[in-house]
């Protein structure tokens, strides 16, 4: 199930480490994004620069998640990882606690991986550590006993992942409804409950579908505009070791949909370039869905959120700096009308759902400001958000974004609030249009 060894994939044909010359541009973009997932088709710690890269991300203020198989984690490495303050999560891939099953899948001893897990628990504590397994036909029975083993080691969160069909030779490992998938998941869930371990299901479409009975005959066919309901092209650029930029890891696996190359262009130029823009436009409509997305089974199929809901900030009608109250005006550029029932709100965006220092008692919560004042906002119309803030002398600015609750965050709607910490000094101040435009440019909200 790993593209490094799964067959004729770019990573299996030409394995290796990241070109160090590409790192400064990646680091700069990660600092702008505020978050980085460090992993690879291979073991990150086999790169001798890995810990250096992690420390530099930490120093740049980047929140980090990392995936490892833990087989190279000695006590020194565990301590060094624990010292990286913004390393929020280390996920360890262990596909079975059974030695024979693990060796058949991973080609090595499971004891070495579990010793690494224990070292990470001792150094990091349980709050920053997860263990994950890819659920397959060959390992499903052995995973029922795994939660108790993890609990004994000190692991408190277990992630069950679905199989991604990177190559056709995985058909014998796929497990569905008729193979007892639902029963296996239920038994693993019960074992986690008994062991005091939290179970997180992170399963692609095929496995989610397998948890319910097959679709009944006569069900309505999908709409012609249905596509992959994927947000990766807006949220998660993926860079391979050679500096090629892809919309997701599935595309990188197959070497398709290359949207830029850091050897010839900056990350910022790639992210805001025409190739990315064209790919984003294509994926929201089933009639233009990119070929690589049609092959993918990681995310479900349906109407794309960004076809229904999209927006752009109307700078000249907004006031996001100066004294309270603030005003945000956004134009509805999607196909659906907005109503109060849609729960379109302003949320904290960097980090998403972080607690705001500007929270006012009238807000919905510490990470949600509120919704627009109009009863209905049809396509092309403007939604107006007006809200008070409580300035914080210690925090000059915070980043926010429009979110459709339970569905997703709207790209192109990030903005910063810069309330004056001394409202008396700005009494009577008008809209700060020029400052607003410079802020929007600085945080790159162009769609």
Short mmCIF file of C-alpha atoms in Angstrom, two decimals:
data_model
loop_
_atom_site.label_atom_id
_atom_site.label_comp_id
_atom_site.label_asym_id
_atom_site.label_seq_id
_atom_site.Cartn_x
_atom_site.Cartn_y
_atom_site.Cartn_z
CA UNK A 1 0.00 0.00 0.00
CA UNK A 2 3.06 2.29 -0.04
CA UNK A 3 3.97 3.86 -3.39
CA UNK A 4 7.67 3.48 -2.60
CA UNK A 5 7.42 -0.28 -3.07
CA UNK A 6 4.00 -0.75 -4.68
CA UNK A 7 5.21 -1.02 -8.26
CA UNK A 8 5.76 1.27 -11.21
CA UNK A 9 5.37 4.63 -9.45
CA UNK A 10 7.75 7.62 -9.63
CA UNK A 11 8.88 7.14 -6.02
CA UNK A 12 9.63 3.43 -6.52
CA UNK A 13 11.57 4.07 -9.73
CA UNK A 14 13.75 6.84 -8.29
CA UNK A 15 13.78 6.90 -4.47
CA UNK A 16 15.85 9.42 -2.55
CA UNK A 17 15.90 12.38 -0.18
CA UNK A 18 14.69 15.93 -0.67
CA UNK A 19 17.13 18.14 -2.58
CA UNK A 20 18.51 20.49 0.15
CA UNK A 21 18.61 23.37 -2.35
CA UNK A 22 14.79 23.35 -2.40
CA UNK A 23 14.43 23.64 1.36
CA UNK A 24 14.65 27.46 1.81
CA UNK A 25 11.67 28.06 -0.50
CA UNK A 26 9.66 25.27 1.12
CA UNK A 27 10.47 26.66 4.58
CA UNK A 28 9.38 30.17 3.57
CA UNK A 29 6.06 28.92 2.22
CA UNK A 30 5.50 26.72 5.27
CA UNK A 31 6.05 29.78 7.46
CA UNK A 32 3.36 31.61 5.49
CA UNK A 33 0.97 28.65 5.70
CA UNK A 34 1.67 28.11 9.40
CA UNK A 35 1.49 24.31 9.19
CA UNK A 36 3.45 21.47 7.59
CA UNK A 37 2.98 17.72 7.33
CA UNK A 38 6.36 16.01 7.24
CA UNK A 39 6.37 12.56 5.71
CA UNK A 40 7.28 10.81 2.57
CA UNK A 41 7.14 7.64 0.58
CA UNK A 42 9.80 6.22 2.83
CA UNK A 43 10.96 6.92 6.39
CA UNK A 44 11.58 10.66 7.10
CA UNK A 45 14.18 9.91 9.78
CA UNK A 46 16.34 8.11 7.19
CA UNK A 47 17.14 11.61 5.89
CA UNK A 48 20.00 12.87 8.07
CA UNK A 49 18.67 16.43 7.74
CA UNK A 50 15.19 15.55 9.01
CA UNK A 51 15.66 16.78 12.58
CA UNK A 52 17.35 19.94 11.30
CA UNK A 53 14.39 20.62 9.01
CA UNK A 54 11.96 20.05 11.89
CA UNK A 55 13.84 22.46 14.14
CA UNK A 56 13.90 25.11 11.42
CA UNK A 57 10.17 24.75 10.91
CA UNK A 58 9.69 25.14 14.65
CA UNK A 59 11.86 28.27 14.74
CA UNK A 60 9.81 29.72 11.87
CA UNK A 61 6.62 29.33 13.89
CA UNK A 62 5.25 26.41 11.85
CA UNK A 63 3.01 23.81 13.50
CA UNK A 64 4.22 20.34 12.49
CA UNK A 65 2.76 16.88 12.05
CA UNK A 66 5.09 14.00 11.26
CA UNK A 67 4.64 10.39 10.18
CA UNK A 68 7.25 7.71 10.94
CA UNK A 69 7.46 3.93 11.26
CA UNK A 70 9.48 4.43 14.51
CA UNK A 71 12.05 1.78 13.58
CA UNK A 72 14.84 4.39 13.66
CA UNK A 73 13.70 6.08 16.89
CA UNK A 74 16.38 5.66 19.53
CA UNK A 75 16.30 7.47 22.89
CA UNK A 76 18.33 10.42 21.57
CA UNK A 77 16.04 10.97 18.59
CA UNK A 78 12.98 10.69 20.85
CA UNK A 79 14.38 13.40 23.14
CA UNK A 80 15.20 15.65 20.19
CA UNK A 81 11.70 15.27 18.81
CA UNK A 82 10.21 16.06 22.22
CA UNK A 83 12.24 19.30 22.32
CA UNK A 84 10.55 20.60 19.15
CA UNK A 85 7.81 22.70 20.69
CA UNK A 86 5.56 23.04 17.64
CA UNK A 87 5.69 19.36 16.77
CA UNK A 88 2.00 18.79 17.48
CA UNK A 89 1.66 15.18 16.42
CA UNK A 90 3.87 12.21 15.62
CA UNK A 91 1.94 9.40 13.96
CA UNK A 92 3.53 5.95 13.91
CA UNK A 93 2.48 3.49 11.21
CA UNK A 94 2.19 -0.03 12.63
CA UNK A 95 0.03 -2.29 10.49
CA UNK A 96 -0.23 -5.21 12.88
CA UNK A 97 0.95 -6.27 16.34
CA UNK A 98 1.32 -9.83 15.06
CA UNK A 99 5.00 -10.44 14.17
CA UNK A 100 4.27 -12.63 11.15
CA UNK A 101 1.61 -10.31 9.73
CA UNK A 102 3.73 -7.21 10.30
CA UNK A 103 6.78 -8.78 8.64
CA UNK A 104 4.71 -9.86 5.63
CA UNK A 105 3.50 -6.29 5.17
CA UNK A 106 6.50 -4.25 6.31
CA UNK A 107 9.40 -6.62 5.81
CA UNK A 108 10.83 -6.29 9.32
CA UNK A 109 10.29 -7.06 13.02
CA UNK A 110 7.32 -5.43 14.75
CA UNK A 111 9.18 -5.40 18.08
CA UNK A 112 11.55 -2.78 16.72
CA UNK A 113 8.63 -0.53 15.79
CA UNK A 114 6.89 -1.01 19.15
CA UNK A 115 10.12 -0.22 21.04
CA UNK A 116 10.26 3.03 19.06
CA UNK A 117 6.65 3.75 19.98
CA UNK A 118 7.42 3.25 23.67
CA UNK A 119 10.40 5.62 23.43
CA UNK A 120 8.19 8.25 21.82
CA UNK A 121 5.56 7.84 24.55
CA UNK A 122 8.23 8.27 27.23
CA UNK A 123 9.63 11.40 25.56
CA UNK A 124 6.55 13.05 24.06
CA UNK A 125 3.79 11.83 26.34
CA UNK A 126 0.55 10.42 24.98
CA UNK A 127 -0.93 13.78 23.94
CA UNK A 128 1.31 14.25 20.90
CA UNK A 129 1.39 10.65 19.70
CA UNK A 130 -0.92 8.50 17.58
CA UNK A 131 -0.51 5.03 16.11
CA UNK A 132 -2.20 4.12 12.84
CA UNK A 133 -2.90 0.98 10.83
CA UNK A 134 -4.10 0.49 7.26
CA UNK A 135 -7.07 -1.88 7.44
CA UNK A 136 -6.63 -4.76 4.98
CA UNK A 137 -7.82 -8.31 4.53
CA UNK A 138 -4.49 -9.74 5.73
CA UNK A 139 -4.24 -7.75 8.97
CA UNK A 140 -7.87 -7.13 10.02
CA UNK A 141 -8.14 -10.07 12.49
CA UNK A 142 -4.89 -9.13 14.24
CA UNK A 143 -5.95 -5.51 14.77
CA UNK A 144 -8.68 -6.54 17.23
CA UNK A 145 -5.98 -7.24 19.84
CA UNK A 146 -4.00 -4.09 19.09
CA UNK A 147 -5.81 -1.54 21.33
CA UNK A 148 -4.92 -3.46 24.51
CA UNK A 149 -1.26 -3.60 23.44
CA UNK A 150 -1.23 0.12 22.68
CA UNK A 151 -2.82 0.94 26.02
CA UNK A 152 -0.13 -1.06 27.83
CA UNK A 153 2.56 0.97 26.03
CA UNK A 154 0.83 4.26 26.88
CA UNK A 155 -0.75 5.14 23.53
CA UNK A 156 -4.16 6.78 23.92
CA UNK A 157 -5.24 7.39 20.31
CA UNK A 158 -5.45 4.81 17.52
CA UNK A 159 -6.11 5.78 13.88
CA UNK A 160 -7.66 3.23 11.54
CA UNK A 161 -6.99 4.08 7.90
CA UNK A 162 -8.52 2.72 4.73
CA UNK A 163 -6.57 1.10 1.93
CA UNK A 164 -5.73 3.37 -1.01
CA UNK A 165 -5.42 1.45 -4.26
CA UNK A 166 -2.17 2.90 -5.57
CA UNK A 167 -1.64 -0.09 -7.85
CA UNK A 168 -3.94 -2.82 -9.28
CA UNK A 169 -2.11 -5.58 -7.39
CA UNK A 170 -3.87 -4.58 -4.15
CA UNK A 171 -7.21 -6.10 -5.11
CA UNK A 172 -6.57 -9.14 -2.90
CA UNK A 173 -6.18 -6.84 0.14
CA UNK A 174 -9.37 -4.86 -0.31
CA UNK A 175 -12.03 -5.57 2.29
CA UNK A 176 -15.68 -4.55 2.00
CA UNK A 177 -19.15 -5.14 3.35
CA UNK A 178 -19.37 -8.71 2.07
CA UNK A 179 -15.98 -9.48 3.68
CA UNK A 180 -17.15 -8.47 7.14
CA UNK A 181 -15.63 -5.00 7.21
CA UNK A 182 -18.36 -3.63 9.45
CA UNK A 183 -17.86 -6.46 11.94
CA UNK A 184 -14.10 -5.91 12.08
CA UNK A 185 -14.53 -2.18 12.67
CA UNK A 186 -17.12 -2.81 15.39
CA UNK A 187 -14.85 -5.28 17.17
CA UNK A 188 -11.86 -2.92 16.97
CA UNK A 189 -14.07 -0.10 18.28
CA UNK A 190 -15.17 -2.26 21.22
CA UNK A 191 -11.56 -3.24 21.96
CA UNK A 192 -10.56 0.43 22.00
CA UNK A 193 -13.41 1.25 24.37
CA UNK A 194 -12.36 -1.53 26.75
CA UNK A 195 -8.71 -0.44 26.65
CA UNK A 196 -9.43 3.27 27.12
CA UNK A 197 -8.02 4.12 23.70
CA UNK A 198 -9.69 6.68 21.42
CA UNK A 199 -10.45 5.30 17.95
CA UNK A 200 -10.23 7.62 14.96
CA UNK A 201 -11.62 6.34 11.64
CA UNK A 202 -9.78 7.84 8.70
CA UNK A 203 -11.11 5.81 5.83
CA UNK A 204 -11.37 6.55 2.09
CA UNK A 205 -14.64 6.31 0.23
CA UNK A 206 -14.42 2.60 -0.53
CA UNK A 207 -14.11 1.66 3.15
CA UNK A 208 -16.78 4.10 4.31
CA UNK A 209 -19.10 2.62 1.72
CA UNK A 210 -18.24 -0.81 3.04
CA UNK A 211 -19.51 0.12 6.51
CA UNK A 212 -23.08 0.29 5.19
CA UNK A 213 -25.11 -2.15 3.11
CA UNK A 214 -24.78 -1.87 -0.68
CA UNK A 215 -26.91 0.75 -2.44
CA UNK A 216 -30.38 -0.53 -3.15
CA UNK A 217 -31.58 -0.98 -6.77
CA UNK A 218 -33.42 2.02 -8.14
CA UNK A 219 -31.26 4.61 -6.36
CA UNK A 220 -30.93 7.93 -8.18
CA UNK A 221 -27.87 8.13 -10.46
CA UNK A 222 -25.22 10.76 -9.66
CA UNK A 223 -25.64 14.22 -11.18
CA UNK A 224 -23.53 15.06 -14.21
CA UNK A 225 -21.84 17.82 -12.17
CA UNK A 226 -20.85 15.46 -9.34
CA UNK A 227 -17.11 15.33 -8.78
CA UNK A 228 -14.59 14.43 -6.09
CA UNK A 229 -15.43 16.44 -2.98
CA UNK A 230 -11.80 17.28 -2.39
CA UNK A 231 -10.25 20.38 -0.78
CA UNK A 232 -6.59 19.40 -1.18
CA UNK A 233 -5.90 21.79 -4.13
CA UNK A 234 -6.77 24.70 -1.81
CA UNK A 235 -5.38 23.34 1.46
CA UNK A 236 -2.48 20.93 1.04
CA UNK A 237 0.16 21.41 -1.67
CA UNK A 238 2.42 18.35 -1.87
CA UNK A 239 6.09 18.58 -2.81
CA UNK A 240 8.18 15.60 -3.88
CA UNK A 241 11.90 15.22 -3.30
CA UNK A 242 12.69 16.80 -6.67
CA UNK A 243 10.63 19.94 -6.04
CA UNK A 244 7.63 19.10 -8.18
CA UNK A 245 4.37 20.41 -6.72
CA UNK A 246 1.17 18.33 -6.87
CA UNK A 247 -2.41 18.97 -5.74
CA UNK A 248 -2.34 15.91 -3.45
CA UNK A 249 -0.33 12.82 -2.51
CA UNK A 250 -2.44 10.62 -4.79
CA UNK A 251 -1.38 12.70 -7.80
CA UNK A 252 2.24 12.59 -6.64
CA UNK A 253 2.05 8.81 -6.39
CA UNK A 254 1.21 8.55 -10.08
CA UNK A 255 3.39 11.45 -11.22
CA UNK A 256 0.34 13.19 -12.71
CA UNK A 257 -1.05 16.74 -12.48
CA UNK A 258 2.30 18.45 -11.88
CA UNK A 259 1.27 22.03 -11.09
CA UNK A 260 4.72 23.54 -10.76
CA UNK A 261 8.42 22.94 -10.15
CA UNK A 262 10.39 24.64 -7.37
CA UNK A 263 13.57 24.27 -9.40
CA UNK A 264 12.26 26.84 -11.88
CA UNK A 265 9.67 28.89 -9.93
CA UNK A 266 9.01 30.03 -6.38
CA UNK A 267 6.44 28.26 -4.25
CA UNK A 268 4.35 31.42 -4.13
CA UNK A 269 4.38 31.69 -7.93
CA UNK A 270 3.30 28.05 -8.25
CA UNK A 271 0.53 28.34 -5.63
CA UNK A 272 -0.98 31.42 -7.29
CA UNK A 273 -0.15 30.33 -10.84
CA UNK A 274 -2.42 29.46 -13.75
CA UNK A 275 -1.90 25.68 -13.49
CA UNK A 276 -3.21 25.60 -9.94
CA UNK A 277 -6.07 27.97 -10.81
CA UNK A 278 -7.10 25.81 -13.78
CA UNK A 279 -6.99 22.63 -11.68
CA UNK A 280 -9.14 24.19 -8.95
CA UNK A 281 -11.72 25.33 -11.48
CA UNK A 282 -11.81 21.91 -13.13
CA UNK A 283 -12.32 19.84 -9.99
CA UNK A 284 -15.49 21.61 -8.82
CA UNK A 285 -17.52 20.33 -11.79
CA UNK A 286 -17.98 16.70 -12.82
CA UNK A 287 -17.91 17.70 -16.48
CA UNK A 288 -14.31 18.90 -16.13
CA UNK A 289 -12.99 16.73 -13.27
CA UNK A 290 -9.25 16.05 -13.88
CA UNK A 291 -8.39 12.50 -14.90
CA UNK A 292 -6.28 11.83 -11.80
CA UNK A 293 -9.26 12.77 -9.62
CA UNK A 294 -11.56 10.40 -11.49
CA UNK A 295 -9.21 7.52 -10.55
CA UNK A 296 -9.04 8.50 -6.87
CA UNK A 297 -11.03 6.72 -4.16
CA UNK A 298 -9.71 8.67 -1.17
CA UNK A 299 -12.59 11.17 -1.03
CA UNK A 300 -16.30 10.73 -1.81
CA UNK A 301 -18.13 11.77 -4.96
CA UNK A 302 -20.89 14.38 -5.01
CA UNK A 303 -21.58 18.06 -5.48
CA UNK A 304 -18.49 20.09 -4.65
CA UNK A 305 -18.86 22.65 -1.87
CA UNK A 306 -16.99 25.29 -3.88
CA UNK A 307 -19.41 24.96 -6.78
CA UNK A 308 -22.27 25.79 -4.44
CA UNK A 309 -20.45 28.11 -2.04
CA UNK A 310 -17.70 30.55 -2.99
CA UNK A 311 -17.07 34.18 -2.17
CA UNK A 312 -14.75 37.13 -2.66
CA UNK A 313 -14.03 39.98 -0.27
CA UNK A 314 -15.37 43.40 -1.27
CA UNK A 315 -12.59 45.59 0.10
CA UNK A 316 -14.22 48.98 -0.48
CA UNK A 317 -17.26 47.99 1.59
CA UNK A 318 -15.28 46.45 4.47
CA UNK A 319 -13.65 47.94 7.57
CA UNK A 320 -11.18 45.56 9.18
CA UNK A 321 -8.81 47.96 10.91
CA UNK A 322 -9.25 50.78 13.40
CA UNK A 323 -11.99 50.98 15.95
CA UNK A 324 -14.81 48.55 16.69
CA UNK A 325 -17.30 47.56 15.31
CA UNK A 326 -15.80 45.96 12.24
CA UNK A 327 -17.42 45.17 8.92
CA UNK A 328 -16.70 42.46 6.35
CA UNK A 329 -18.46 42.49 2.97
CA UNK A 330 -18.22 39.44 0.72
CA UNK A 331 -19.83 38.77 -2.64
CA UNK A 332 -21.53 35.41 -3.13
CA UNK A 333 -19.80 34.01 -6.23
CA UNK A 334 -21.22 30.48 -5.94
CA UNK A 335 -24.28 28.78 -7.41
CA UNK A 336 -26.29 28.57 -4.18
CA UNK A 337 -28.12 31.31 -2.28
CA UNK A 338 -27.03 31.74 1.34
CA UNK A 339 -29.62 31.60 4.11
CA UNK A 340 -29.29 31.56 7.88
CA UNK A 341 -29.83 27.80 7.80
CA UNK A 342 -26.53 27.36 5.94
CA UNK A 343 -24.52 28.50 8.99
CA UNK A 344 -22.10 30.70 7.06
CA UNK A 345 -19.87 32.22 9.74
CA UNK A 346 -16.54 33.98 10.28
CA UNK A 347 -14.05 31.68 11.98
CA UNK A 348 -10.50 31.95 13.27
CA UNK A 349 -8.14 30.76 10.54
CA UNK A 350 -4.51 30.67 11.66
CA UNK A 351 -4.78 28.29 13.32
CA UNK A 352 -8.23 27.26 12.24
CA UNK A 353 -10.60 27.16 15.20
CA UNK A 354 -8.00 28.68 17.49
CA UNK A 355 -9.25 30.89 20.33
CA UNK A 356 -9.34 34.58 19.41
CA UNK A 357 -7.79 37.26 21.60
CA UNK A 358 -10.41 39.69 20.22
CA UNK A 359 -13.46 37.73 21.37
CA UNK A 360 -16.49 39.85 22.26
CA UNK A 361 -19.36 38.49 24.43
CA UNK A 362 -21.71 38.81 21.45
CA UNK A 363 -19.71 36.30 19.39
CA UNK A 364 -20.97 32.74 18.86
CA UNK A 365 -17.89 31.40 20.61
CA UNK A 366 -14.16 31.93 21.12
CA UNK A 367 -13.41 30.90 17.52
CA UNK A 368 -16.61 32.08 15.73
CA UNK A 369 -17.70 35.67 15.27
CA UNK A 370 -21.16 35.32 13.73
CA UNK A 371 -23.08 35.36 10.48
CA UNK A 372 -24.24 37.91 7.90
CA UNK A 373 -27.08 40.35 8.60
CA UNK A 374 -29.13 39.75 5.41
CA UNK A 375 -31.98 37.20 5.44
CA UNK A 376 -30.95 35.79 2.05
CA UNK A 377 -27.87 36.35 -0.14
CA UNK A 378 -28.47 35.10 -3.71
CA UNK A 379 -25.59 34.52 -6.15
CA UNK A 380 -23.96 37.83 -7.08
CA UNK A 381 -25.26 39.66 -3.99
CA UNK A 382 -23.20 40.93 -1.06
CA UNK A 383 -23.29 39.47 2.45
CA UNK A 384 -22.45 41.89 5.25
CA UNK A 385 -20.94 40.81 8.55
CA UNK A 386 -20.88 43.51 11.26
CA UNK A 387 -19.40 42.72 14.63
CA UNK A 388 -17.68 44.23 17.67
CA UNK A 389 -14.23 43.22 18.84
CA UNK A 390 -12.33 43.63 22.08
CA UNK A 391 -8.79 44.76 21.13
CA UNK A 392 -5.85 43.12 22.83
CA UNK A 393 -2.71 45.21 23.39
CA UNK A 394 -0.63 42.04 23.15
CA UNK A 395 -2.09 40.89 19.79
CA UNK A 396 -1.99 43.44 16.95
CA UNK A 397 -3.70 41.25 14.32
CA UNK A 398 -5.46 37.93 13.81
CA UNK A 399 -6.47 35.97 10.70
CA UNK A 400 -10.06 34.93 10.01
CA UNK A 401 -11.93 33.20 7.18
CA UNK A 402 -15.48 32.43 6.03
CA UNK A 403 -16.57 28.91 6.96
CA UNK A 404 -19.68 26.93 6.05
CA UNK A 405 -20.12 24.92 9.22
CA UNK A 406 -19.76 21.14 8.94
CA UNK A 407 -18.81 21.51 5.26
CA UNK A 408 -15.66 23.55 4.70
CA UNK A 409 -13.71 26.82 4.60
CA UNK A 410 -14.16 29.12 1.60
CA UNK A 411 -10.92 29.88 -0.28
CA UNK A 412 -10.14 33.50 -1.09
CA UNK A 413 -11.87 34.78 2.05
CA UNK A 414 -9.01 34.99 4.53
CA UNK A 415 -8.50 38.42 6.06
CA UNK A 416 -6.88 40.02 9.07
CA UNK A 417 -8.47 42.10 11.79
CA UNK A 418 -6.31 44.93 13.13
CA UNK A 419 -8.35 46.69 15.82
CA UNK A 420 -6.82 49.74 17.44
CA UNK A 421 -5.85 48.87 21.02
CA UNK A 422 -6.86 52.41 22.07
CA UNK A 423 -10.29 53.17 20.55
CA UNK A 424 -10.16 56.79 21.73
CA UNK A 425 -7.31 57.52 19.33
CA UNK A 426 -9.35 56.42 16.31
CA UNK A 427 -12.71 57.99 17.11
CA UNK A 428 -14.38 58.97 13.86
CA UNK A 429 -11.89 57.05 11.72
CA UNK A 430 -13.25 55.97 8.33
CA UNK A 431 -12.64 52.80 6.31
CA UNK A 432 -9.00 51.85 5.98
CA UNK A 433 -9.24 50.70 2.35
CA UNK A 434 -5.58 50.97 1.45
CA UNK A 435 -4.49 49.16 4.59
CA UNK A 436 -7.09 46.45 3.98
CA UNK A 437 -5.88 45.85 0.43
CA UNK A 438 -2.28 45.59 1.57
CA UNK A 439 -3.29 43.08 4.26
CA UNK A 440 -5.23 41.00 1.72
CA UNK A 441 -2.25 40.97 -0.61
CA UNK A 442 0.11 40.07 2.22
CA UNK A 443 -1.82 36.97 3.25
CA UNK A 444 -2.50 35.89 -0.33
CA UNK A 445 -6.27 35.62 -0.50
CA UNK A 446 -6.43 35.77 -4.32
CA UNK A 447 -8.37 32.79 -5.50
#
